[in-house]
Coordinates of C-alpha atoms in Angstrom, one line a residue:
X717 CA 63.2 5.6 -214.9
X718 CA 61.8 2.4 -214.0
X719 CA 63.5 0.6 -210.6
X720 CA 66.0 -2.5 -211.8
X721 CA 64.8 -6.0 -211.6
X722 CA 66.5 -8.7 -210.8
X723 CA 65.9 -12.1 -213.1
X724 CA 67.6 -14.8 -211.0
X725 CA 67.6 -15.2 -207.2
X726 CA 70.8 -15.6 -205.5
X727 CA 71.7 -18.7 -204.6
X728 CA 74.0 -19.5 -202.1
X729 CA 77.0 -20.9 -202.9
X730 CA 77.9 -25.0 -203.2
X731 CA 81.0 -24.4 -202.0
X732 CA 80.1 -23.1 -198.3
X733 CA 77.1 -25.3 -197.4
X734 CA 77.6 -26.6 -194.1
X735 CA 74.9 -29.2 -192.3
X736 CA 75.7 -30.0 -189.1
X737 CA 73.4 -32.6 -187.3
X738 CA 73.0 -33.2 -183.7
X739 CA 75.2 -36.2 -181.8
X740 CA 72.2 -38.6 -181.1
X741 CA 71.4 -38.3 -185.1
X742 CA 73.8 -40.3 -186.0
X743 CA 74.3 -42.3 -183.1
X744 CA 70.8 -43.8 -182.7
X745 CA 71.3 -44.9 -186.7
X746 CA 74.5 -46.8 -186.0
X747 CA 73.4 -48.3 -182.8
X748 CA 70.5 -49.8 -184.4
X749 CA 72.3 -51.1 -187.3
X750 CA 74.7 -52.6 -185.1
X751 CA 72.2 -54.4 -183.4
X752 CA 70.2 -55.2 -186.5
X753 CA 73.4 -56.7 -187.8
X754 CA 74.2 -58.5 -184.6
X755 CA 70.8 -60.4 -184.7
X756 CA 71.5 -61.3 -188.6
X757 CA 74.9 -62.6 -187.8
X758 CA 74.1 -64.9 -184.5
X759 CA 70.6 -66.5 -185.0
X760 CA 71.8 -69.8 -183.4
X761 CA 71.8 -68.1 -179.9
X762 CA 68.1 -66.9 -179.8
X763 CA 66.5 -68.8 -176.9
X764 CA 62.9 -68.9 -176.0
X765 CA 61.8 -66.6 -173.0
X766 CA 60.2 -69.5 -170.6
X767 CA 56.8 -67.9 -168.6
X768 CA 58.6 -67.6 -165.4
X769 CA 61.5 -65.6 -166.8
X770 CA 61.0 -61.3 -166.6
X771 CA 61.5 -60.6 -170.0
X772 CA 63.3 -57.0 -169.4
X773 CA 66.3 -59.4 -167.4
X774 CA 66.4 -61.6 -170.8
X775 CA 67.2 -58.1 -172.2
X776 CA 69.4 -56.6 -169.9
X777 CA 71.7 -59.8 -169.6
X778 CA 71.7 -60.1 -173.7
X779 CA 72.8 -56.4 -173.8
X780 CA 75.6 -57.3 -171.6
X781 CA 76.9 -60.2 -173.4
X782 CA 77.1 -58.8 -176.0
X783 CA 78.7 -55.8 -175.3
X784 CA 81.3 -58.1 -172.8
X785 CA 82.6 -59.9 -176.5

C-alpha cells in the first residue's frame, strides 16, 4: 500500500498573520518625511551658509527652530 501524498501545501492562514516591525522602522520613515515636507513647505527661509559659518551649527540651530514652532 503505497504511503499518502499530499497535493497542496499548507498554507498558513490569512486570518492570523501578524508582522510586527521594530520601533526605529517606522520612526526613521516619518521623521524624514516630516522633514522632507518641512523643506517643501518653507523654501523662503533657506539662507546661504557664509565661509566663516561651521556648517554643523547652521544645522543644529535649524533643527531647533524648528522643533521650537
Amino acid at each position: 500500500m503505497p504511503a499518502p501524498t499530499h497535493t497542496r501545501s499548507p498554507r498558513p492562514a490569512a486570518d492570523g498573520v501578524g508582522i510586527r516591525l521594530p520601533w526605529w522602522a517606522v520612526a526613521l520613515p516619518a521623521v524624514a518625511f516630516a522633514a522632507l515636507l518641512l523643506m517643501i513647505i518653507a523654501p523662503g527661509e533657506a539662507q546661504a551658509a557664509t565661509p566663516g559659518d561651521p556648517a554643523l551649527g547652521q544645522l543644529i540651530e535649524r533643527a531647533l527652530q524648528l522643533l521650537s514652532r
